[in-house]
Amino acid sequence: MSGTPSNHPFGNTAPAVGFFDSGVGGLAVWREFVRLAPDAPTLYVADQAHVPYGPRSPEEIRCFAEAITRFLLSQGVCLIVVASHTISAAALWPLREMFQEVPFIGIEPAVKPAAARTRTGVIGVLGTFGTLNGPLMARVVERFARQAQIIPRVCSGWVEQVEEGLLEGTEAEARIRQHLDPVLQAGADVLVLACTHYTFLAPLIRRLIDPQIALIDPAPAVARRAAEVWQACAQGIDPWASSHRFLTTGDPARFQAQLRRLIGWDGPVERLYWDPQGTLRAA
Ligand code: DGL
């Protein structure tokens, strides 16, 4: 893949799809989405100045999410993918309330498919503090898994590990085992990845678990839903050349290297700033 520099905002009239996350996790959803909708222009915002979001309060996450949404809308997106469980848990409902004309696609812990799959009745849900203690998690467990035993595990450090690019090797393995082993010891035969960053740890996790244990990653299902909604907004518009923009509130050179390593994207990265009023501004 190579980056085509785009004019502001997209150099075409196609409605674009906005994605955001605290960092690189949402790229797991973005990657699936562009496979399904290769013509769609996209814009991805990583708030790496504030990563990780997991231990932050829902109020703080809602403020960040609202400002990022305003920025995405100023750039001409027609659809916003909240490519994060933590942000969906804290802010999806308030965002839908606040921006009623905007379609938002969020992510909930994939407890429903896990409940259909488990034989032992024990489901491990791997996520951040915000996700596992948020209302969305409580709701999905209540709706879909009342009969199951849920083992929620806050996998502290995994988001930072993915941001650092520590996906393989002895140290990566030790950090994964610290959270994985207690969940396996509790008898879980299905593991839910309830944080988009963890998709990038899935190859290592798969090697560490029995092949009988199912690992559920919701990224493809979320991308499918986003592609359907995008097809509906893009209907009737002439074909265009797709363009992708990547923006970070952190270090653009670092994000560029992460994009190359994680999704094979080689292109420019734009810098965003938080101003003292909490508004997101382009450089
Ligand atoms: N990737 C995000 C999620 O799915 C955010 C994690 C974080 O920043 O703690 O939860």
mmCIF file of C-alpha atoms and ligand atoms in Angstrom, residues 21-22 51-54 84-86 128 159 195-197, ligand 1:
data_model
loop_
_atom_site.group_PDB
_atom_site.id
_atom_site.type_symbol
_atom_site.label_atom_id
_atom_site.label_comp_id
_atom_site.label_asym_id
_atom_site.label_seq_id
_atom_site.Cartn_x
_atom_site.Cartn_y
_atom_site.Cartn_z
ATOM 1 C CA ASP A 21 -9.099 5.454 18.747
ATOM 2 C CA SER A 22 -6.597 6.349 21.459
ATOM 3 C CA VAL A 51 -3.093 6.778 25.135
ATOM 4 C CA PRO A 52 -4.060 4.639 27.041
ATOM 5 C CA TYR A 53 -7.696 5.624 27.544
ATOM 6 C CA GLY A 54 -8.528 2.467 29.513
ATOM 7 C CA SER A 84 -12.421 1.326 20.338
ATOM 8 C CA HIS A 85 -14.251 -0.647 23.003
ATOM 9 C CA THR A 86 -13.194 1.756 25.747
ATOM 10 C CA THR A 128 -9.403 -2.455 29.565
ATOM 11 C CA VAL A 159 -2.266 -1.445 25.030
ATOM 12 C CA CYS A 195 -9.953 -4.056 23.004
ATOM 13 C CA THR A 196 -9.024 -3.270 19.426
ATOM 14 C CA HIS A 197 -5.324 -3.048 20.283
HETATM 15 N N1 DGL B 1 -8.136 0.334 21.530
HETATM 16 C C1 DGL B 1 -8.980 0.793 22.539
HETATM 17 C C2 DGL B 1 -10.040 -0.180 22.962
HETATM 18 O O1 DGL B 1 -10.541 -0.908 22.142
HETATM 19 C C3 DGL B 1 -8.419 1.763 23.544
HETATM 20 C C4 DGL B 1 -7.569 1.187 24.598
HETATM 21 C C5 DGL B 1 -6.906 2.215 25.503
HETATM 22 O O2 DGL B 1 -6.500 3.269 25.037
HETATM 23 O O3 DGL B 1 -6.783 1.900 26.702
HETATM 24 O O4 DGL B 1 -10.448 -0.241 24.085
#
